[in-house]
Coordinates of C-alpha atoms and ligand atoms in Angstrom, one line a residue:
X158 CA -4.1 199.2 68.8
X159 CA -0.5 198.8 69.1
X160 CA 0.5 196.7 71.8
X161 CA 3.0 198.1 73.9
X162 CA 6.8 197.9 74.1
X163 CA 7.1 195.7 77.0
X164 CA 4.6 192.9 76.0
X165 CA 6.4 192.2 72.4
X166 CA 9.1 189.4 73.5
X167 CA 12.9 190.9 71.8
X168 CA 13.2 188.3 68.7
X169 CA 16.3 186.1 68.8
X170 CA 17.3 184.0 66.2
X171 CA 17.2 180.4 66.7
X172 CA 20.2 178.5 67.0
X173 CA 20.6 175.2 66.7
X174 CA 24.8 174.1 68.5
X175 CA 26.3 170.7 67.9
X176 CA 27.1 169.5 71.2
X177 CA 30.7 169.8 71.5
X178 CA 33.2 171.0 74.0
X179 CA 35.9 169.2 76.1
X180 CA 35.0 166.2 77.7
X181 CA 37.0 167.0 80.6
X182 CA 34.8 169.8 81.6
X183 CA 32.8 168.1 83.8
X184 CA 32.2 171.3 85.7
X185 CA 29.9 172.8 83.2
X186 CA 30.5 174.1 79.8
X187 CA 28.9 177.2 78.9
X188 CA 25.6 176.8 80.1
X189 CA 24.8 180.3 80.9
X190 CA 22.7 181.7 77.9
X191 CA 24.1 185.6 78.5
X192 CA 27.9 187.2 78.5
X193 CA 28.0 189.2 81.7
X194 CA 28.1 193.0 81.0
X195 CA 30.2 195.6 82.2
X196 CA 28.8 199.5 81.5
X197 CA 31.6 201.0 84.0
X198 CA 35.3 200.7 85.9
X199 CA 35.6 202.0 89.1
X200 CA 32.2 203.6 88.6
X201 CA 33.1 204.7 85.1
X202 CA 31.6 204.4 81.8
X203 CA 32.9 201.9 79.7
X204 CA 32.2 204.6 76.7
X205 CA 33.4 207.5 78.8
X206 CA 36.8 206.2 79.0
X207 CA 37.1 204.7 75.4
X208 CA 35.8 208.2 74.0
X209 CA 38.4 209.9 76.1
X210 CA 41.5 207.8 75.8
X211 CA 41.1 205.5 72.9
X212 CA 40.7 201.6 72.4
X213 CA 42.5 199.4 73.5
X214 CA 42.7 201.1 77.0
X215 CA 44.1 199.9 80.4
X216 CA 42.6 200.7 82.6
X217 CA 43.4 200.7 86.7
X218 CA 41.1 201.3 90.1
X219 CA 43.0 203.1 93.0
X220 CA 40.2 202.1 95.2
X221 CA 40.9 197.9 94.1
X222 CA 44.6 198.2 94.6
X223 CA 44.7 199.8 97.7
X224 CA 41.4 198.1 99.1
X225 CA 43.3 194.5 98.1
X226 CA 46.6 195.6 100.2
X227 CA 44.9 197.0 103.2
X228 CA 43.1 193.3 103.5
X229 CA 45.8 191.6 102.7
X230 CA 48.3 193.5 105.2
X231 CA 46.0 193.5 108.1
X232 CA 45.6 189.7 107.9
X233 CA 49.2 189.3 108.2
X234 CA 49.3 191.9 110.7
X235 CA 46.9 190.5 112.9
X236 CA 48.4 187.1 113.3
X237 CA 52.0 188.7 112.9
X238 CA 52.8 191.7 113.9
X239 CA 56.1 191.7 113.0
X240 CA 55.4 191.8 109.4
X241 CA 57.2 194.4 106.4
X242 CA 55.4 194.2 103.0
X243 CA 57.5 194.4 100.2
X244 CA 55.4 195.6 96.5
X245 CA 56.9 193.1 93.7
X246 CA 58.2 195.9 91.1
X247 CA 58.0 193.1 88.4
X248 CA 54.2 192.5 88.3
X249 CA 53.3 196.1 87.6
X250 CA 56.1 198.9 87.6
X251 CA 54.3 202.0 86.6
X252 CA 55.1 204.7 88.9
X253 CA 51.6 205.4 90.1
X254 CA 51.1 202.0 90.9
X255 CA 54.5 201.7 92.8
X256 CA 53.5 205.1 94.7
X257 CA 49.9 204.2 95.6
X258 CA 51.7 200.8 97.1
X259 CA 54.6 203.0 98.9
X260 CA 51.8 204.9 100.7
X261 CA 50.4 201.8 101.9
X262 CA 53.5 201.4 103.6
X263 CA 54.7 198.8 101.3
X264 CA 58.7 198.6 100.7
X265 CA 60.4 197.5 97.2
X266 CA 61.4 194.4 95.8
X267 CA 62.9 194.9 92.8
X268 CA 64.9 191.8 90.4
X269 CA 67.4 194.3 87.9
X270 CA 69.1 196.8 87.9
X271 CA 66.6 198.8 86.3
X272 CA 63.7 198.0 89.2
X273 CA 66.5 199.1 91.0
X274 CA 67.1 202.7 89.6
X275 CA 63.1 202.9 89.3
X276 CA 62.7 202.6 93.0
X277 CA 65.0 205.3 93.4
X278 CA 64.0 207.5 91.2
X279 CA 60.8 207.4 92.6
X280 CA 62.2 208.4 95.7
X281 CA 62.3 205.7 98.1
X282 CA 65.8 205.4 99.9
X283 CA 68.4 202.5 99.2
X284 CA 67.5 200.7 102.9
X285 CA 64.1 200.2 101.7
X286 CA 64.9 198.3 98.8
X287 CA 65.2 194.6 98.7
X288 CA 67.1 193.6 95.7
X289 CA 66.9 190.6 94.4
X290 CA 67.1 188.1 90.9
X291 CA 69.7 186.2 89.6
X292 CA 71.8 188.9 87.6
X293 CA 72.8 192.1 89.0
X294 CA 75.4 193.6 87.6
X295 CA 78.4 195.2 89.1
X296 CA 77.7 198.9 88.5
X297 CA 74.0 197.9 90.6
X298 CA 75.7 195.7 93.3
X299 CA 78.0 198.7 93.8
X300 CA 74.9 201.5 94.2
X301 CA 73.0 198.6 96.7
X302 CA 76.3 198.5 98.6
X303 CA 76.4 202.3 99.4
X304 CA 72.8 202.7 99.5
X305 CA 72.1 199.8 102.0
X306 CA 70.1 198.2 99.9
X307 CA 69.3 194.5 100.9
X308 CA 71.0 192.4 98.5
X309 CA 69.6 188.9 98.4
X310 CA 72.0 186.1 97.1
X311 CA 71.0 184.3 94.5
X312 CA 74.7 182.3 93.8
X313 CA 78.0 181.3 95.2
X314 CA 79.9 183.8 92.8
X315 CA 77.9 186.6 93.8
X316 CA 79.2 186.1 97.7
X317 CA 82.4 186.8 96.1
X318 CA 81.4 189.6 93.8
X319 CA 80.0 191.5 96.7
X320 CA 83.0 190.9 99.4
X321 CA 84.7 192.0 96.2
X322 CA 82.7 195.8 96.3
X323 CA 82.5 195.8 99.8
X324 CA 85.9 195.7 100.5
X325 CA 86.6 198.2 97.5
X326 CA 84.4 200.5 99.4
X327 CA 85.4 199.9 102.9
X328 CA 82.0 198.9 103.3
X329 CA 79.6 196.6 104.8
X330 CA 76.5 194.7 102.8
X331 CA 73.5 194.0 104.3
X332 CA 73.1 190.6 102.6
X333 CA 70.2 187.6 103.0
X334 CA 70.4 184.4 101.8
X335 CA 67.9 182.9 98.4
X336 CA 66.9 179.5 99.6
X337 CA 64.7 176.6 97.4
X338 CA 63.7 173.9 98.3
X339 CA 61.1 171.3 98.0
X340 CA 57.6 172.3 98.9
X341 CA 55.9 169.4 97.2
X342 CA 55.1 171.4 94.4
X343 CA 56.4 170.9 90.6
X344 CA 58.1 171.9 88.5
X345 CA 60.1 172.9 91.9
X346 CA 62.4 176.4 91.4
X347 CA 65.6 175.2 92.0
X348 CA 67.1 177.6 89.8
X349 CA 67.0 180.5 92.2
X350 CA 69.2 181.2 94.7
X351 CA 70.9 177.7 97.2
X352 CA 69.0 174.3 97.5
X353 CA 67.9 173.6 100.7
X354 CA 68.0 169.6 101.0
X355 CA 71.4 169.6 99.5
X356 CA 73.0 171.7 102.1
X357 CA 74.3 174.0 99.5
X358 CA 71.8 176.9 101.4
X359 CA 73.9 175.7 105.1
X360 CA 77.4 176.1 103.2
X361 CA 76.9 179.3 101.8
X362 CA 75.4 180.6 105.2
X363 CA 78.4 179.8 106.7
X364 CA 80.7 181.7 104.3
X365 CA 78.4 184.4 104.4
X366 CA 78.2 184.3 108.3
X367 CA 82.6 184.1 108.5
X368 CA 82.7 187.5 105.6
X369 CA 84.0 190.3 107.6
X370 CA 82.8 192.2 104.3
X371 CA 78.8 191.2 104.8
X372 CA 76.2 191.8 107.5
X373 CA 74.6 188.3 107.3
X374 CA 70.9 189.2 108.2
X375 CA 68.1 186.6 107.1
X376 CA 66.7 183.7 104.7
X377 CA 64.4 184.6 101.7
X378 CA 62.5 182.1 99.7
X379 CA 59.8 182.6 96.7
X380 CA 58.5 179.7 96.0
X381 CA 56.7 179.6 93.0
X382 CA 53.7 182.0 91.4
X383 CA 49.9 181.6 91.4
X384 CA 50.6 178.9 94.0
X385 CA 47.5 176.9 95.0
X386 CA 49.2 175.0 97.5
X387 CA 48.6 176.5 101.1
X388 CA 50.3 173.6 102.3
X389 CA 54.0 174.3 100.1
X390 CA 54.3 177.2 102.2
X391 CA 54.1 175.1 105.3
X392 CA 56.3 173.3 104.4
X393 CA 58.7 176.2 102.7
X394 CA 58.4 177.8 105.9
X395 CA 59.1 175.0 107.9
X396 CA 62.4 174.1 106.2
X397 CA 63.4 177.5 106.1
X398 CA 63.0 178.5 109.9
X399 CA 64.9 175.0 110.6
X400 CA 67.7 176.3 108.6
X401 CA 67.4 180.0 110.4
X402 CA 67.5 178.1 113.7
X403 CA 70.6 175.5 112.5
X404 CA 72.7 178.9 110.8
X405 CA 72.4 180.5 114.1
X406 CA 73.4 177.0 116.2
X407 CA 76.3 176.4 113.7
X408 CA 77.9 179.9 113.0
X409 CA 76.8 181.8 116.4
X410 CA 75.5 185.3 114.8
X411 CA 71.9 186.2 115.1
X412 CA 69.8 186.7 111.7
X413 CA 66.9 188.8 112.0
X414 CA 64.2 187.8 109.0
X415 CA 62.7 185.6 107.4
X416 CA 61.3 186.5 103.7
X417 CA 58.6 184.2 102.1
X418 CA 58.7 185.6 98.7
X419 CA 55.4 185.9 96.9
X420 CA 53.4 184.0 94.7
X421 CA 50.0 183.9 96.5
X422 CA 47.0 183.7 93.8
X423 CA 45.0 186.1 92.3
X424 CA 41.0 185.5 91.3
X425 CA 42.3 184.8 88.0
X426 CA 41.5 181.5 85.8
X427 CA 44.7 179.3 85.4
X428 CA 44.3 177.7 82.0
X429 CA 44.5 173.5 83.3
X430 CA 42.3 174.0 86.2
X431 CA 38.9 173.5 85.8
X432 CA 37.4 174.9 88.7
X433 CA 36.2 178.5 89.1
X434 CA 38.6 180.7 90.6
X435 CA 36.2 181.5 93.7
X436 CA 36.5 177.6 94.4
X437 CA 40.2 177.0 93.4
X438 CA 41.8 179.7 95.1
X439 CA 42.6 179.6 98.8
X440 CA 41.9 183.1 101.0
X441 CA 44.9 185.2 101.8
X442 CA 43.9 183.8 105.5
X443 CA 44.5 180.2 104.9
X444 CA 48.6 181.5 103.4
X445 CA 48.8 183.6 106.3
X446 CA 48.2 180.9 108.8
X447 CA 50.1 178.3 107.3
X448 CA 53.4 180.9 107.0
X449 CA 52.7 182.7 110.9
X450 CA 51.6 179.4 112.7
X451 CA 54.8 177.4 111.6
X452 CA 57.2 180.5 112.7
X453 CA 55.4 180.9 115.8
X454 CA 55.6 177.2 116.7
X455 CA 59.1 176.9 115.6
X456 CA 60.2 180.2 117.3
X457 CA 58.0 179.6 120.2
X458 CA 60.4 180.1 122.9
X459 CA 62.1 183.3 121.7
X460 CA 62.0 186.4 120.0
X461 CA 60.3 185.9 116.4
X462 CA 61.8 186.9 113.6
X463 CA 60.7 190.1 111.4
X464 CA 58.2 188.1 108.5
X465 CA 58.9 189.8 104.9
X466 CA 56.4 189.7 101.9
X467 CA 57.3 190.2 98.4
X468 CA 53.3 190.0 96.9
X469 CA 52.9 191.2 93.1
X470 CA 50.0 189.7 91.3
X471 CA 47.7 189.2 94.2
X472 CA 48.1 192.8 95.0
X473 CA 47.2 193.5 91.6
X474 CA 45.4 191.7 89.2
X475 CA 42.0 192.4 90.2
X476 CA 42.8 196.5 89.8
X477 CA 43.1 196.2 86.3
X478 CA 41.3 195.7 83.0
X479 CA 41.6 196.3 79.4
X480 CA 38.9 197.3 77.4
X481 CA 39.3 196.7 73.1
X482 CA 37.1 196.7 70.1
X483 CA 36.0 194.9 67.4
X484 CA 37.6 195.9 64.7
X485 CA 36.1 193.4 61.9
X486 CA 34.5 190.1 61.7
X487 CA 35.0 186.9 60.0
X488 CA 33.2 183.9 59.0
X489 CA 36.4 180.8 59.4
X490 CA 36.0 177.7 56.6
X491 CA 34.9 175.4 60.0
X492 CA 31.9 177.6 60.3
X493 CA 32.9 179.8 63.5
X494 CA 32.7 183.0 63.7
X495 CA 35.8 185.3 64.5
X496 CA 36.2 188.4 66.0
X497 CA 40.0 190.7 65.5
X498 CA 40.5 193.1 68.6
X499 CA 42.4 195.7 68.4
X500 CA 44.5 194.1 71.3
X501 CA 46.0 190.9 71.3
X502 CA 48.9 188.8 72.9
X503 CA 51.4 191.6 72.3
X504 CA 49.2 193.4 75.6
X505 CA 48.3 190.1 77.2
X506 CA 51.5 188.4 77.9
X507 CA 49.8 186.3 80.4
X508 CA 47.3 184.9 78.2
X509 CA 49.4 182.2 77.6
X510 CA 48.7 180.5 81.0
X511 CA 45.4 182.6 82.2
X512 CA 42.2 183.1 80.8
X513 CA 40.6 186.4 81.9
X514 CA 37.3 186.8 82.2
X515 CA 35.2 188.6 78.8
X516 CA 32.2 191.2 79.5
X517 CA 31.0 193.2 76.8
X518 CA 29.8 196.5 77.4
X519 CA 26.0 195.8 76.7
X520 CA 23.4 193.3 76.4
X521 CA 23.8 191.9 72.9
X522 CA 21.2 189.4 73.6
X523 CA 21.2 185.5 74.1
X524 CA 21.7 184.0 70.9
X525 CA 25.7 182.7 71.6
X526 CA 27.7 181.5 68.9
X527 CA 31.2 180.1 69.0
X528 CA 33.7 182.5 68.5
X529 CA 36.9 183.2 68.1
X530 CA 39.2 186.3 69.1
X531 CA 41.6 187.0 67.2
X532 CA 44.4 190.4 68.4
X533 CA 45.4 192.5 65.3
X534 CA 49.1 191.0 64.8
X535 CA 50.2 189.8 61.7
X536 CA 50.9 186.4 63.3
X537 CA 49.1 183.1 63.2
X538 CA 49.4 182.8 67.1
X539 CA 47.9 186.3 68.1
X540 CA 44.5 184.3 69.8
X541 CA 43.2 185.7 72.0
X542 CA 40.3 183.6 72.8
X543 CA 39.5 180.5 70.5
X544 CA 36.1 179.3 72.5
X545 CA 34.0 181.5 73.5
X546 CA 30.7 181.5 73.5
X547 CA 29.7 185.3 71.9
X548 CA 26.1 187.1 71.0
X549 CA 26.8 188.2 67.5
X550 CA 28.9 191.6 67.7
X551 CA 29.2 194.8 65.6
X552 CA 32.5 196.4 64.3
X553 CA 33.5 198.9 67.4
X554 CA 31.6 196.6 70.2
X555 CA 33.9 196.9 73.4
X556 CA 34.8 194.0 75.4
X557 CA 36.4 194.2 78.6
X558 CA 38.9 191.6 80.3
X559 CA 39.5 191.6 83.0
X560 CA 42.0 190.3 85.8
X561 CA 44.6 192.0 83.8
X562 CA 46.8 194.1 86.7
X563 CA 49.2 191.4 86.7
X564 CA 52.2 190.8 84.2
X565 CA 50.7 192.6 81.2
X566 CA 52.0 195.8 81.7
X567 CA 55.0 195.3 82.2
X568 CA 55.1 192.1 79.8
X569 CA 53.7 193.8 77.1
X570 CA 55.6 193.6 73.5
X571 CA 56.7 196.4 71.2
X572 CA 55.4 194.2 67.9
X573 CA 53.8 196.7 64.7
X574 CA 51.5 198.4 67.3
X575 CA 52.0 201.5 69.9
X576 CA 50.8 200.4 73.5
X577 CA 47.5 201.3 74.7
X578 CA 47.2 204.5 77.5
X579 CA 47.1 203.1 80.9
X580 CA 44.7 205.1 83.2
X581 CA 43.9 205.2 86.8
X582 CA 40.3 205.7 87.9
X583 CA 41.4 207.5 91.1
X584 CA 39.4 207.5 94.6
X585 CA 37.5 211.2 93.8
X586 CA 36.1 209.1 90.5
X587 CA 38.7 211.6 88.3
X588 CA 40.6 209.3 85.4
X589 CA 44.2 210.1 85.4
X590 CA 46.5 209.4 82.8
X591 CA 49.6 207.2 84.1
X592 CA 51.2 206.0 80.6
X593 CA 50.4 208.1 77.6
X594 CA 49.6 205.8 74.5
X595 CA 52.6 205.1 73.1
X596 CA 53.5 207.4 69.6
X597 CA 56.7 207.5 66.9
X598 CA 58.4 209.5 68.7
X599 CA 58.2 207.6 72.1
X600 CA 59.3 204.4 70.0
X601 CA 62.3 205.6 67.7
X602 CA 63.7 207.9 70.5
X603 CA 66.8 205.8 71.2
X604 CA 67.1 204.9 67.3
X605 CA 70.2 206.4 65.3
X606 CA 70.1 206.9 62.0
X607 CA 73.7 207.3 60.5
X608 CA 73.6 210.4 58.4
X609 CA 74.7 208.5 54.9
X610 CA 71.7 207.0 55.2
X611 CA 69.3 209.7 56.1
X612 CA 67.6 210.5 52.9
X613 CA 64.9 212.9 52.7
X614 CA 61.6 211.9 50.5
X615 CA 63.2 213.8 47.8
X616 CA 66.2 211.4 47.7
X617 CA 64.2 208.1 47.7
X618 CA 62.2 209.5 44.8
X619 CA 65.2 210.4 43.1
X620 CA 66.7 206.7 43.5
X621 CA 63.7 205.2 42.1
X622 CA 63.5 207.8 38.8
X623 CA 67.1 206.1 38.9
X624 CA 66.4 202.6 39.5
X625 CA 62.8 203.0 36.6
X626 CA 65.2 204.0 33.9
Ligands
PLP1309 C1 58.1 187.8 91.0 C2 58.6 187.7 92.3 C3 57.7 188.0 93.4 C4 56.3 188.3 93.2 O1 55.6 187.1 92.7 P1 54.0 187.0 92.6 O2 53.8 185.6 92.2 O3 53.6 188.0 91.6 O4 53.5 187.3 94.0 C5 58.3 188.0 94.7 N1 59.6 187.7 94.9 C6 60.4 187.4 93.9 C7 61.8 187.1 94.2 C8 60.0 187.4 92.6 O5 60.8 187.1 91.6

């Protein structure tokens, strides 16, 4: 009698772990005996989309992205009506992205003059463009000036640089003002835009406010990123509704916004903070109330100002993942075992201060090993993990991180590999491609070979006959 399948416990093979692991984890080290498992994105297979677009694959949910802004809008909206979301080109600039966020009824931000000319060419009009970052160049001031764009002033010299265009063109700039200050929070960004406490932000107001050349028309701020300090933007939002109210006292126009930037957290793991991010990261709630209850008690006895939103990563990190393979495995000298991936740090920029979460796509069992996960550059500090805790895996096992939406995409390096295809697991469940894996042709394009040097095979062969003899 055979006993049946179900009776007959799985063997695993017993393990015997040296105790080890940072002290400062007082949390909990790994203590859970299984790595969670992901069969499917967005109600795909895991193996579905590597057998149809390759490994390493990025891969996006339509339903995440726009579920995330629709929750995220509406709590602003309810508490303040008078909101305009602005998408953060920076965090992911695909054109699908961009699109799905533009239906939303989201408006750009965009930091270069390429952001710049992407918005366009997607098709949204100059007035819906906020342009901001610390270099634009002439050429893109000029196209922001005739397109309305909303140019947000990052320096002294650029004041001048844009009364400079707008005269030239006999026209007027819609122009905001890039305040920092203190928030309590360090390193602080005083590199961007005027300081606050200094009363550099004041001065510059009032040149802007006396330029017949610029239409002075709010404050903008952006504090910091993955900020997990709901009181900074009290206090950011304090400061900079004090100056709003002390701009219009002083130079007697009327300014119309007030743009908080981004930087609100994603449910991603910030490497340094040892709590999960379920428990570390504030609701979009508690942000909203801190910006909306300081404007409506500091404007409480007239009309409020619009309230701009510049969100990237929060938007979009959850929305994405990357799934990549084992491509071989290693036994190091210390004893651990180590995994290469077919993607490493040259697709996860952000790796450097995040730690994703790792699922594989299957129950491997519970015998975990230390491991180690190494990307398939040719450099010593393509590490992609260095402790996990992993059930033995086979060449061509699939892992999948994940938050990914944010950074990597468009932080990605061009290093010895082509990038992955990025797909979009759209609403109907249909996977559509929106970035073709990269190929030689897609790489070299802008490359120019001068024709002295473009020697066919035959040529090369002939110079080494040469060079033998
Ligand atoms: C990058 C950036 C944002 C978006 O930041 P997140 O942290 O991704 O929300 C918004 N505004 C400005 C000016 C930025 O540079």
């Amino acid at each position: 009698m055979s006993p049946s399948k179900k009776s007959v416990k799985k063997y695993t093979k017993p393990s015997i772990l040296k105790l080890g692991g940072p002290l400062y984890a007082k949390h909990g080290a790994a203590s859970k005996n299984s790595v969670p498992v992901r069969t499917e994105i967005g109600r795909v297979p895991v193996a579905q989309l590597a057998a149809e677009f390759g490994s390493p694959l990025f891969v996006f949910v339509e339903d995440t992205i726009r579920a995330n802004f629709r929750s995220y809008a509406n709590v602003f909206k309810r508490l303040y009506p008078k909101t305009v979301f602005g998408w953060s080109y920076k965090t992911n600039y695909l054109k699908a992205v961009c699109a799905i966020f533009h239906e939303e009824g989201a408006i750009a931000e965009v930091v270069s003059d390429f952001e710049y000319e992407k918005a366009r060419a997607l098709g949204l009009p100059g007035d819906q463009i906020i342009f901001n970052g610390p270099y634009k160049p002439k050429n893109a001031l000029q196209r922001a000036i005739k397109e309305k764009a909303l140019i947000h002033i990052d320096s002294i010299d650029e004041i001048f640089e844009i009364e400079n265009i707008a005269n030239s063109l006999d026209l007027e700039a819609r122009v905001g003002l890039r305040v920092n200050m203190n928030t309590g929070v360090y390193p602080q960004w005083s590199r961007f835009g005027l300081n606050f406490e200094t009363g550099q932000a004041l001065a510059a107001a009032k040149q802007l406010a006396r330029s017949k050349a610029i239409k002075f028309e709010g404050l903008h701020c952006h504090i910091g990123t993955f900020m997990l300090s709901v009181e900074a933007y009290t206090i950011a939002a304090e400061k900079i509704a004090s100056l709003f109210l002390e701009i219009e006292r002083e130079t007697g126009i009327t300014l119309n916004y007030i743009d908080m930037g981004g930087g609100f957290p994603s449910k991603n793991h910030l490497k340094g903070v040892y709590q999960a991010p379920e428990v570390a990261v504030p609701s979009i709630s508690e942000y909203a109330s801190a910006i909306t209850d300081t404007l409506k008690a500091t404007f409480s006895d007239r009309e409020l100002p619009t309230l701009i939103l510049e969100a990237g990563r929060h938007l979009i990190d959850e929305a994405g993942f990357l799934i990549t393979s084992v491509v071989s495995r290693k036994l190091l000298p210390d004893a651990r075992r180590a995994y290469v991936l077919d993607a490493g740090v040259n697709l996860l920029y952000t790796s450097t201060w995040y730690r994703p979460t790792f699922e594989l796509d299957g129950d491997e069992g519970s015998f975990l090993e230390p491991a180690v996960l190494f990307g398939p550059l040719c450099m010593n500090i393509d590490v992609v993990d260095s402790h996990l805790m992993l059930p033995p895996l086979r060449v061509g096992k699939r892992l999948i991180l994940s938050p990914v939406g944010a950074y990597n995409v468009t932080q990605w390096m061009q290093f010895i590999q082509y990038s992955p295809a990025v797909v979009l697991v759209r609403k109907t469940g249909v996977v559509d491609v929106i970035r073709e894996r990269e190929n030689l042709a897609a790489v070299e394009g802008l490359e120019r070979l001068p024709a002295d040097l473009n020697q066919t095979e035959k040529s090369f062969q002939a110079q080494k006959i040469r060079k033998a003899s």
